[in-house]
Coordinates of C-alpha atoms and ligand atoms in Angstrom, one line a residue:
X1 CA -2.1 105.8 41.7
X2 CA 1.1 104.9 43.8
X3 CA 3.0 102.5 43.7
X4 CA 4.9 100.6 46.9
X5 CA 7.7 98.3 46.1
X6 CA 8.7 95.4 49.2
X7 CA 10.1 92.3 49.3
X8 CA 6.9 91.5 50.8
X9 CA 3.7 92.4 51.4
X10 CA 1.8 90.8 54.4
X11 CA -2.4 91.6 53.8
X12 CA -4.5 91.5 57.5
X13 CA -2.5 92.0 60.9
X14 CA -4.1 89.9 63.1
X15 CA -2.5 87.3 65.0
X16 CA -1.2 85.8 62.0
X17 CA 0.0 89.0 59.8
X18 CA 1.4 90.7 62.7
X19 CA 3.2 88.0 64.4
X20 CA 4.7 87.5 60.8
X21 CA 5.3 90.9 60.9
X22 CA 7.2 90.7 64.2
X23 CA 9.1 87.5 63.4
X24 CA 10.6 89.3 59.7
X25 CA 11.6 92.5 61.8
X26 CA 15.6 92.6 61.2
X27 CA 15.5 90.0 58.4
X28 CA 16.6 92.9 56.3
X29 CA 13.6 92.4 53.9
X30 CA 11.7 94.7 52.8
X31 CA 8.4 94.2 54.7
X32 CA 4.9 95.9 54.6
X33 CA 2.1 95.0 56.4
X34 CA -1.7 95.9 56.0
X35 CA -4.9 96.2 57.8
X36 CA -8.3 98.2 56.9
X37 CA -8.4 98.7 60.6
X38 CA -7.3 101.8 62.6
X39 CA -5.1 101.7 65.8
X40 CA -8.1 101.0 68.1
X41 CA -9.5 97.9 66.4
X42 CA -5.9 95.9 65.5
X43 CA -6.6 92.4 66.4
X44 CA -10.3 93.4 66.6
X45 CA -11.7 90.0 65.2
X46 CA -14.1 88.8 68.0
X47 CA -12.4 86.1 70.3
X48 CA -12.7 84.1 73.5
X49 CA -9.1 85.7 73.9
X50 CA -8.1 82.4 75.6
X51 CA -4.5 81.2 74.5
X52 CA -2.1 78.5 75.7
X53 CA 1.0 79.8 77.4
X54 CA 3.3 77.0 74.7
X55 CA 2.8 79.0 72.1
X56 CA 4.7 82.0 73.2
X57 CA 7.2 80.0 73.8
X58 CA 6.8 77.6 70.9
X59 CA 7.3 80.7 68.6
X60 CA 9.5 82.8 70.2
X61 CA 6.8 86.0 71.0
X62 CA 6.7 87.7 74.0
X63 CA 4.1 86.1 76.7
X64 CA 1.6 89.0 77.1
X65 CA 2.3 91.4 80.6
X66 CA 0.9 94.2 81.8
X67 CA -2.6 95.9 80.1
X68 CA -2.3 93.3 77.6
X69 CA -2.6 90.3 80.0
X70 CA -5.7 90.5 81.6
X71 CA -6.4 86.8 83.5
X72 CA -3.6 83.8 84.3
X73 CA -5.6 80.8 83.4
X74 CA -4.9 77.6 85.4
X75 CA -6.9 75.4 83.8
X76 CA -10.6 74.7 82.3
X77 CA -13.6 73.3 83.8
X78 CA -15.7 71.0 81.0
X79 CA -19.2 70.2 82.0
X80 CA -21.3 67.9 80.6
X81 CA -25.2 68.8 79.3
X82 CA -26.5 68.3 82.8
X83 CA -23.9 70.6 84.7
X84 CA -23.5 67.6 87.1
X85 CA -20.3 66.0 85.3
X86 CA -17.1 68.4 85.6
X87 CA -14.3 67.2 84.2
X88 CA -11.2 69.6 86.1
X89 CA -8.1 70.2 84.2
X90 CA -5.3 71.6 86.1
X91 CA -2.1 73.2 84.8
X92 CA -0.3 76.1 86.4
X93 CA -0.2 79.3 84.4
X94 CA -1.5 77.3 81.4
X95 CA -2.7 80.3 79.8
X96 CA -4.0 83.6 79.7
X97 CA -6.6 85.7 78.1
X98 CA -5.6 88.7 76.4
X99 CA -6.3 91.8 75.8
X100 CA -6.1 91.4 71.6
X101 CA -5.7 95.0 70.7
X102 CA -3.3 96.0 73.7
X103 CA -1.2 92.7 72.5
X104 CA -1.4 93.0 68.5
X105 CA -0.7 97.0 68.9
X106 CA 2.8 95.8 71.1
X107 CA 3.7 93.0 68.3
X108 CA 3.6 95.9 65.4
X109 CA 4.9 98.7 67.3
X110 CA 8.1 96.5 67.3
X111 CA 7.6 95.4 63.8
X112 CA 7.5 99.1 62.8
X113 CA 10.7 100.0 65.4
X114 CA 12.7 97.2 63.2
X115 CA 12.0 99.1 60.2
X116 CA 8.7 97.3 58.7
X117 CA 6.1 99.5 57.5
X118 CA 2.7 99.5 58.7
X119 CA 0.1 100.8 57.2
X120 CA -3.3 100.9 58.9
X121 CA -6.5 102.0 57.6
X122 CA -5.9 100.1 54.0
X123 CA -8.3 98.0 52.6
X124 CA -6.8 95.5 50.3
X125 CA -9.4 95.1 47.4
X126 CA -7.2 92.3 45.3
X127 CA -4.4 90.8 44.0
X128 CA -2.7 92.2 41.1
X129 CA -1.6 89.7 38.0
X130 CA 0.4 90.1 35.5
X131 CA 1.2 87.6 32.6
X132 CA 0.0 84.9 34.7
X133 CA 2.1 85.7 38.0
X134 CA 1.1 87.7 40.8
X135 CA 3.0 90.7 41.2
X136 CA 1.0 92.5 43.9
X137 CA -1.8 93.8 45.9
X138 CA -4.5 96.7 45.0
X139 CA -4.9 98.8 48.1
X140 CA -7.4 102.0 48.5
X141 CA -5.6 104.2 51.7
X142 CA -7.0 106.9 53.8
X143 CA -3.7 108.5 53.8
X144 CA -2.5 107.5 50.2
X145 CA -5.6 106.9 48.3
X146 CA -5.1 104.4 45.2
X147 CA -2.5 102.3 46.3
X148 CA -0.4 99.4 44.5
X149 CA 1.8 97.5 46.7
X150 CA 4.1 95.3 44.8
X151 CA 5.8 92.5 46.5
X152 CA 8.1 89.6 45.1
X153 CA 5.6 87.6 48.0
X154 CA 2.0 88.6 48.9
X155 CA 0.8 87.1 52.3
X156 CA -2.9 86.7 52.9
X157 CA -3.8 86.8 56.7
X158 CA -7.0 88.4 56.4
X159 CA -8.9 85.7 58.7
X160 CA -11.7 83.1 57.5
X161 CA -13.0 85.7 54.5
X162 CA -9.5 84.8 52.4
X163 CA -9.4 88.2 51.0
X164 CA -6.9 88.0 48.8
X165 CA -6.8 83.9 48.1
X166 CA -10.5 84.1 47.2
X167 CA -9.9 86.4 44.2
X168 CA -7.1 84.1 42.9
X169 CA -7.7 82.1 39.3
X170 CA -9.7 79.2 40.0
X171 CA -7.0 76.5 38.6
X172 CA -4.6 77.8 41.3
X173 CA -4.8 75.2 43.7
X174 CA -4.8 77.2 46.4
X175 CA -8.4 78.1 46.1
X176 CA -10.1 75.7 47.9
X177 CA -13.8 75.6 48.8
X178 CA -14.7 73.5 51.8
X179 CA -18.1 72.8 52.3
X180 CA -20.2 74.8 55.3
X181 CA -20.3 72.2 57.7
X182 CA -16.4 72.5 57.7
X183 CA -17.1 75.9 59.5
X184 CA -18.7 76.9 62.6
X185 CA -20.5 80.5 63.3
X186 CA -19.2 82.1 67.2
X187 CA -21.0 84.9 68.9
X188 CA -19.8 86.1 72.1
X189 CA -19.9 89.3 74.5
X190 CA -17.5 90.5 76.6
X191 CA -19.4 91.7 79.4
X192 CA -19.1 92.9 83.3
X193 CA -21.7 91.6 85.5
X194 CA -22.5 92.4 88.8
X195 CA -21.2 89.8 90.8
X196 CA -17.8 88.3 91.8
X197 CA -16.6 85.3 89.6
X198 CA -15.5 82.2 91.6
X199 CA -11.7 80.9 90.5
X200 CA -11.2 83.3 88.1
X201 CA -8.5 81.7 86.9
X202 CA -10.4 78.9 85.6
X203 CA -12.0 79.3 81.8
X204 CA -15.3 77.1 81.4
X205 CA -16.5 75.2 78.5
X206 CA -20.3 73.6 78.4
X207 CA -21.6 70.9 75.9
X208 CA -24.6 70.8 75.2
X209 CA -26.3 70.0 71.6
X210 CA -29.6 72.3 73.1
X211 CA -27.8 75.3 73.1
X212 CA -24.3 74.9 70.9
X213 CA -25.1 71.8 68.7
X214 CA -22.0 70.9 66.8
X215 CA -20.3 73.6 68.9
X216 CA -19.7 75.0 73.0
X217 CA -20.6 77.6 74.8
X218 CA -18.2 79.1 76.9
X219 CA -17.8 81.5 80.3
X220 CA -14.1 82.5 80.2
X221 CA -13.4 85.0 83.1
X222 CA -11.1 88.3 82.5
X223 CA -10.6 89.2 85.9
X224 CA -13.1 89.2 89.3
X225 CA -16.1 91.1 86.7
X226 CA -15.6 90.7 83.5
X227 CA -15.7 87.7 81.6
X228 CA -15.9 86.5 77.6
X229 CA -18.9 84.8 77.4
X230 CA -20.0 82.9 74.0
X231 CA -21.0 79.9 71.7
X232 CA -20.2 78.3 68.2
X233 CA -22.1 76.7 66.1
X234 CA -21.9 74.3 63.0
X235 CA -22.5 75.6 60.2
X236 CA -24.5 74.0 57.1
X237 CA -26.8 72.4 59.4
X238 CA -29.5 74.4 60.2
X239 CA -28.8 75.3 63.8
X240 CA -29.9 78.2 65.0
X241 CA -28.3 81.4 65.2
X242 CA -25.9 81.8 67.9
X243 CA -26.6 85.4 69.2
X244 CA -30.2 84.3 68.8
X245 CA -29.4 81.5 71.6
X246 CA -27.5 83.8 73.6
X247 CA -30.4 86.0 74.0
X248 CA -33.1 83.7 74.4
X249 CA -31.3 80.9 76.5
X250 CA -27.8 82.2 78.1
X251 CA -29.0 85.4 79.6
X252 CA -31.3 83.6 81.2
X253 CA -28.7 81.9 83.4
X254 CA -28.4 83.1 86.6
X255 CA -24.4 83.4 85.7
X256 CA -24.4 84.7 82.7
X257 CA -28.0 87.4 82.8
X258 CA -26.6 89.6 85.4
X259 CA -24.4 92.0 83.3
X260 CA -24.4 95.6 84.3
X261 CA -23.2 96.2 80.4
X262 CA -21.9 94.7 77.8
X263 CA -18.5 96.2 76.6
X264 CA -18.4 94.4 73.6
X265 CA -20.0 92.1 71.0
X266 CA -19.8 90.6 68.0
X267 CA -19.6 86.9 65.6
X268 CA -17.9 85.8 62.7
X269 CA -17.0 82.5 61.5
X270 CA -14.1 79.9 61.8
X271 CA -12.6 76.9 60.1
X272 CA -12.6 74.2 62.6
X273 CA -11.0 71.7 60.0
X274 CA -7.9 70.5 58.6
X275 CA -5.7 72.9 56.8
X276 CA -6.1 74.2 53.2
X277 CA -4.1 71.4 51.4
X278 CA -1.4 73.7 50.3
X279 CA -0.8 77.1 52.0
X280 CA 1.6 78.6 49.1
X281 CA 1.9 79.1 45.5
X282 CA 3.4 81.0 43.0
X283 CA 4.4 84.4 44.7
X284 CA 1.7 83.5 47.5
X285 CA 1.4 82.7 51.0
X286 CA -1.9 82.1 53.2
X287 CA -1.4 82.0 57.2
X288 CA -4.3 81.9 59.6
X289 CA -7.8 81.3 59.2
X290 CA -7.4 82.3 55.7
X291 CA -5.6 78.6 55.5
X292 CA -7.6 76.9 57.9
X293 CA -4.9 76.9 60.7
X294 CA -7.2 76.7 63.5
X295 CA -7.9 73.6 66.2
X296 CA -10.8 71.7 64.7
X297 CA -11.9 70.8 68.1
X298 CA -11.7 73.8 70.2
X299 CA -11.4 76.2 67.4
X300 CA -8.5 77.6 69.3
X301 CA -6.8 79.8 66.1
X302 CA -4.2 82.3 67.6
X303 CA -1.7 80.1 68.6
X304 CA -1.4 78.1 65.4
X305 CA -2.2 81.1 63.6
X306 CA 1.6 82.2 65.1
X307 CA 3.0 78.5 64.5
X308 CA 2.1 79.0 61.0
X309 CA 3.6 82.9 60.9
X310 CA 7.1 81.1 62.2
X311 CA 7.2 78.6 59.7
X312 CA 6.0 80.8 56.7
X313 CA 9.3 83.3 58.3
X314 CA 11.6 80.9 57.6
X315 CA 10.1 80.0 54.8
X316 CA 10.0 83.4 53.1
X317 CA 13.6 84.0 54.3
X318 CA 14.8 80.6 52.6
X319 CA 13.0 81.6 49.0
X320 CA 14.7 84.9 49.6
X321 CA 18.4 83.4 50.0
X322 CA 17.5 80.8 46.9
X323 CA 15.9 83.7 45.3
X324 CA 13.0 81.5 44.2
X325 CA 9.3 82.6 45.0
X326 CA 7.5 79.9 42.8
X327 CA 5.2 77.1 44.7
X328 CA 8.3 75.3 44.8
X329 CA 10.7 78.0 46.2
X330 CA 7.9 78.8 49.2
X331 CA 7.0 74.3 49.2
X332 CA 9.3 74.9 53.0
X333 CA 5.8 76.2 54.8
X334 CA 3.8 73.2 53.8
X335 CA 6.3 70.8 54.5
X336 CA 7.0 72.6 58.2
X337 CA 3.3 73.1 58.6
X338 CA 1.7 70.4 57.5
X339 CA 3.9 67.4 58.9
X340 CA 3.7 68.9 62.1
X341 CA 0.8 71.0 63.5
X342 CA -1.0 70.4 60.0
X343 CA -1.2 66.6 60.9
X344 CA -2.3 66.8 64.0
X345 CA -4.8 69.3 62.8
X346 CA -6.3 66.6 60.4
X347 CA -6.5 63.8 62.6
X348 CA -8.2 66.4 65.1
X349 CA -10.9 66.6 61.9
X350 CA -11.2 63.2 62.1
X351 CA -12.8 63.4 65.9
X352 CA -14.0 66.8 65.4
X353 CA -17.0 65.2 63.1
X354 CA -17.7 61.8 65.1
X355 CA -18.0 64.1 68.6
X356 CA -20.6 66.4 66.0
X357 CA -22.7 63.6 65.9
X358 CA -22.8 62.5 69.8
X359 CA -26.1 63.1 71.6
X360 CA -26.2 65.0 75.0
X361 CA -26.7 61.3 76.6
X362 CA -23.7 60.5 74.9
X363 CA -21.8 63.3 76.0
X364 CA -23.1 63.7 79.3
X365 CA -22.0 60.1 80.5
X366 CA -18.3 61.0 78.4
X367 CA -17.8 63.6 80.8
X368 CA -19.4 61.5 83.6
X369 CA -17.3 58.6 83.6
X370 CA -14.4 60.6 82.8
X371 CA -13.5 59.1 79.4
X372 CA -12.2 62.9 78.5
X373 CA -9.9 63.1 81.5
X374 CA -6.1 64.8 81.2
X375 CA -4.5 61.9 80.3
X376 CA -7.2 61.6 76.7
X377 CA -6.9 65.3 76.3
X378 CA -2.9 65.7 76.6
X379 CA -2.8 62.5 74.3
X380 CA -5.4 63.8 71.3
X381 CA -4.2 67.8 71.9
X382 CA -0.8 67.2 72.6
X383 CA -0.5 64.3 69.6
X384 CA -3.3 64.6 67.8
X385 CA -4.1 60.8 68.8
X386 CA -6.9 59.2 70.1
X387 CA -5.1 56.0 72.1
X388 CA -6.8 52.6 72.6
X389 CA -5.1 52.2 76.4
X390 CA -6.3 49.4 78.4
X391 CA -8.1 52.4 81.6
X392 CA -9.7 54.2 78.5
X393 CA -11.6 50.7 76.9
X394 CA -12.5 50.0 80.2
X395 CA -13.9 53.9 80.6
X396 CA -15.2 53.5 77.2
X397 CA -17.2 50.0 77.7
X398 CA -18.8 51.4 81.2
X399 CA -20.1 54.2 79.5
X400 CA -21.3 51.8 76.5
X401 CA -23.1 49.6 78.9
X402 CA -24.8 52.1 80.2
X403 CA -25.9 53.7 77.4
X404 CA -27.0 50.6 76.2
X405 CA -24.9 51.4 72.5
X406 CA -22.8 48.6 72.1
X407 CA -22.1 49.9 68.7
X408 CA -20.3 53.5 70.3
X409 CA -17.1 51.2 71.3
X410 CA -16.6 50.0 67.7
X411 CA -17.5 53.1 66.1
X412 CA -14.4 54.7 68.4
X413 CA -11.8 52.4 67.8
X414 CA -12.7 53.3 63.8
X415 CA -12.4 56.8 64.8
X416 CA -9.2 56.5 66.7
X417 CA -7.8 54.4 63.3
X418 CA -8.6 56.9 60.9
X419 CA -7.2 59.7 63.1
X420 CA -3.6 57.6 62.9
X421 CA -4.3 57.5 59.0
X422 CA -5.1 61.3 59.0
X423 CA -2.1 61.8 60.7
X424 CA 0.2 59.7 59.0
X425 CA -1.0 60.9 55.4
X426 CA 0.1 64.4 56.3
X427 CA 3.3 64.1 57.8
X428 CA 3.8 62.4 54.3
X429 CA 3.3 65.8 53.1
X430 CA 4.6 65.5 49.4
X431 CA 8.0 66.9 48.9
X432 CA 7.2 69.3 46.0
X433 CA 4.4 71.0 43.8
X434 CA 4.0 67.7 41.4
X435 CA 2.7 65.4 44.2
X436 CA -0.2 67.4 45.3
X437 CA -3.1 66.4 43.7
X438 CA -2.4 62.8 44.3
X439 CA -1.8 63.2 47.3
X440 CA -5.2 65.5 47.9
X441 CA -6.8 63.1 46.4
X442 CA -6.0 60.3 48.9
X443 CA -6.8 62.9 51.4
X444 CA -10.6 63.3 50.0
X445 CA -10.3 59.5 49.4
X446 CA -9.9 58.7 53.1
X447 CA -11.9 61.2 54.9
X448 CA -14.8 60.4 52.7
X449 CA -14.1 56.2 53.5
X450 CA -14.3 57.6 56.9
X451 CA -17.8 59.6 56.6
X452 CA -19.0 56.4 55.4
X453 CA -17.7 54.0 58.0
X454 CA -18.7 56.0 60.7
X455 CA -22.2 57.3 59.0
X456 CA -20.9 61.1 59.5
X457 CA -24.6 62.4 58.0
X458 CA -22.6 65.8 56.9
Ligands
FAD501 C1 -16.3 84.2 68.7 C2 -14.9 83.6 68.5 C3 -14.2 83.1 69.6 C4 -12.9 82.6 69.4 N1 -12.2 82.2 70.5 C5 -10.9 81.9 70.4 C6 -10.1 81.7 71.6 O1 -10.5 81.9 72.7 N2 -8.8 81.4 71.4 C7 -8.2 81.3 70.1 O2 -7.0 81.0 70.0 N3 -9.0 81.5 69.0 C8 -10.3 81.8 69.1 N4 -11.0 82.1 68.0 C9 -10.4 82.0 66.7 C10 -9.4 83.2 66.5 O3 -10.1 84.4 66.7 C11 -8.9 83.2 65.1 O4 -8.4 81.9 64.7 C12 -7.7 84.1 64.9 O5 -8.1 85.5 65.2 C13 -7.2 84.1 63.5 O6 -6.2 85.0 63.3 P1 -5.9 85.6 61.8 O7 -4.8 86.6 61.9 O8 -5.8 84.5 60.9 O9 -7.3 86.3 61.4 P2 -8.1 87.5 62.0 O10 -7.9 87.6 63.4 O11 -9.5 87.4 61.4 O12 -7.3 88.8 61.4 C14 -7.5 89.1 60.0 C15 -7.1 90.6 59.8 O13 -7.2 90.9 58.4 C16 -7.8 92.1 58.2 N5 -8.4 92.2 56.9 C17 -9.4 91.4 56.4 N6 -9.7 91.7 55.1 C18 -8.8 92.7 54.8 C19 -8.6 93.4 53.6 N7 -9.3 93.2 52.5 N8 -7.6 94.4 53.6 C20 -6.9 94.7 54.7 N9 -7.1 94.0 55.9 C21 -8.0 93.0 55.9 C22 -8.8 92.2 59.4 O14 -9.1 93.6 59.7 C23 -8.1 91.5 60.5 O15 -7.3 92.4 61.3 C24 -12.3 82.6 68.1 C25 -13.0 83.0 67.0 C26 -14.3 83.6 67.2 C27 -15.1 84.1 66.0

């Protein structure tokens, strides 16, 4: 068998291992990178290839251009379960929707220019341990065969399935199992259809409990033809299967049925929670969905997937100059991650569950009365807070009256609390190793308080 020897070893290049890739180019490290895919499927995961524009900037990448930018998006229509409520939000060049491969291929042709090494078609099969440390990865190569490559830090960004993490000893605490409900199953197809999109440059996302309970379905246009067309699911529930919906109900929308042929599809699951409650230990790093950095609400991953590749480059370049690669030497990720983006994230979990529970009644007169409008939505995405403004109780007590659900008002104002508890608890993020299971434990404490006050039935 052969044996590699980096400074690092980065397992899954998809928006998280190759933007770490890109970001560790010149920091005169040793650095290999991974993936069981060839060329053609690099970033391959299925997406609704919808990203903000902020997080190029945010992270320092390139904002996609040419074949790898395929739409400008202006802004998102949200309709309610009828269709009738729209809810318009407007933002010049707010985003785009990518072309995944075209812009993963461009992020590791310039990891691999700086002098990292790529190596495609390599299927990590698990970590290698040695006297109680991890010391590696076990690799099987079409070019190489047999591979071991050893790293003084292994980096697990193989997605939701936590390649690498899952095979770690149980008493690490970086093996975490959340339940099911905590995840939620996507399907989506990218198709061409034989009709001209109206504003193209606006992405569309439906609620509506009949066809994506717990979830969305979405129509996000790539271009005049083409468009990225989908739903998510909770899992854990029962729902049905989303590409069984998409069959039986979606295509048989006018909008969505007339597709000359589909040029792509496929599922797979994502963590639409709060983050793993550490992301490092000894000689180990998880980014991505492998740690559960994802938007609990939208399930939006790439761009914290890259938030979380910055901070674990400075982190990895800090335990280098310290020389220390223990959960204490790599502690810099959590604390960047997790007071930041990470708190946001678990106050986002907070509303994530109470909006899992609304009716299409509920929802429809939300969207109707325009209690989501951009004012809510730059407050709870932008801050991860849900505020009690005088214009948004009096939204909220219109819609409550006519619901008839005098209870809804109280059971926000609960919700809207325990998001600023969420919140709080994570950006006091304990400072090393020795505080975490006290301070997980308060976390379990309060979002189970929470599940109770609200009657969250999951
Ligand atoms: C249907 C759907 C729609 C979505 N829509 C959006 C959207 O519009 N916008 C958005 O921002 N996010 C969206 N997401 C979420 C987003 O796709 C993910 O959050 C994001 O891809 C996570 O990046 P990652 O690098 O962590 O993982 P992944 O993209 O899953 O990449 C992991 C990589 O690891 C590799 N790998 C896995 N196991 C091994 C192994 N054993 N050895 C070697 N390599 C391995 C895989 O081949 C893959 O390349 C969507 C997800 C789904 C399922």
């Amino acid at each position: 068998m052969r044996r590699f020897d980096y400074d690092v070893v980065i397992v899954g290049l998809g928006p998280a291992g190759s933007s770490l890739a890109y970001m560790l180019r010149g920091s005169g490290l040793r650095v290999a990178g991974i993936d069981w895919v060839g060329e053609d499927r690099v970033w391959g995961k299925p997406c609704g290839d919808a990203i903000s524009a902020g997080h190029f900037d945010r992270n320092g990448l390139p904002h996609p251009s040419g074949d790898a930018l395929m739409q400008v998006v202006d802004g998102a229509l949200v309709y309610s379960p009828s269709e009738e409520g729209v809810i318009r939000l407007v933002g010049e060049r707010a985003g785009y929707i990518i072309d995944r491969n075209k812009y993963g291929l461009m992020l590791l042709r310039e990891a691999s220019k700086a002098g990292v090494d790529i190596y495609l078609r390599t299927r990590a099969s698990h970590p290698v341990i040695e006297a109680g440390r991890l010391v590696g990865v076990r690799a099987t190569s079409e070019k190489f065969g047999e591979v071991e490559f050893r790293a003084r830090v292994v980096v697990d960004a193989t997605g939701s399935g936590g390649a690498i993490r899952r095979k770690l000893p149980e008493e690490w605490p970086i093996v975490e199992n959340p339940p099911e409900t905590d995840f939620v199953v996507a399907y989506r197809r990218i198709v061409e259809l034989d009709y001209d999109i109206d504003e193209p440059n606006f992405i569309r996302l439906y609620f509506n409990v009949d066809i994506a309970p717990g979830g969305y379905w979405w129509f996000f246009p790539k271009g005049r033809r083409i468009a990225n067309i989908g739903l998510g699911v909770q899992l854990g529930r029962g729902f049905p299967n989303p590409a069984a919906v998409y069959k039986e109900v979606l295509m048989k929308r006018a909008d969505v049925g007339r597709e000359v042929r589909v040029i792509n599809e496929a599922g797979a699951r994502i963590p639409t929670r709060r983050p793993s409650k550490t992301m490092v230990w000894d000689n180990f790093i998880a980014i991505g969905d492998s740690a559960y950095t994802v938007d609990p609400i939208h399930g939006g991953g790439m761009g914290y997937a890259m938030t979380a590749a910055r901070y674990a480059a400075e982190t990895i370049v800090e335990a280098f100059t310290n020389g220390d690669f223990t959960a204490r030497g790599l502690w810099g990720l959590n604390l960047r991650y997790m007071r930041t983006t990470g708190a946001k994230q678990a106050a986002l979990d907070i509303l994530r569950m109470f909006l899992q529970t609304l009716s299409n009644d509920e929802i429809e007169w939300a969207i109707r009365k325009g209690l989501a409008g951009m004012e809510e939505i730059e407050s709870v995405f932008g801050e991860g807070e849900l505020k009690m403004t005088p214009s948004f109780l009096d939204k909220v007590s219109l819609v409550v009256r006519l619901l008839g659900k005098p209870m809804l008002l109280a059971k926000l104002i609960t919700v809207s609390e325990y998001m600023r508890r969420a919140k709080s608890l994570y950006m006091g993020y304990p400072e090393d190793p020795r505080g975490l299971d006290e301070w997980a434990g308060r976390v379990e404490s309060l979002y189970d308080e929470y599940k109770r006050r609200v009657g969250i039935p999951f």
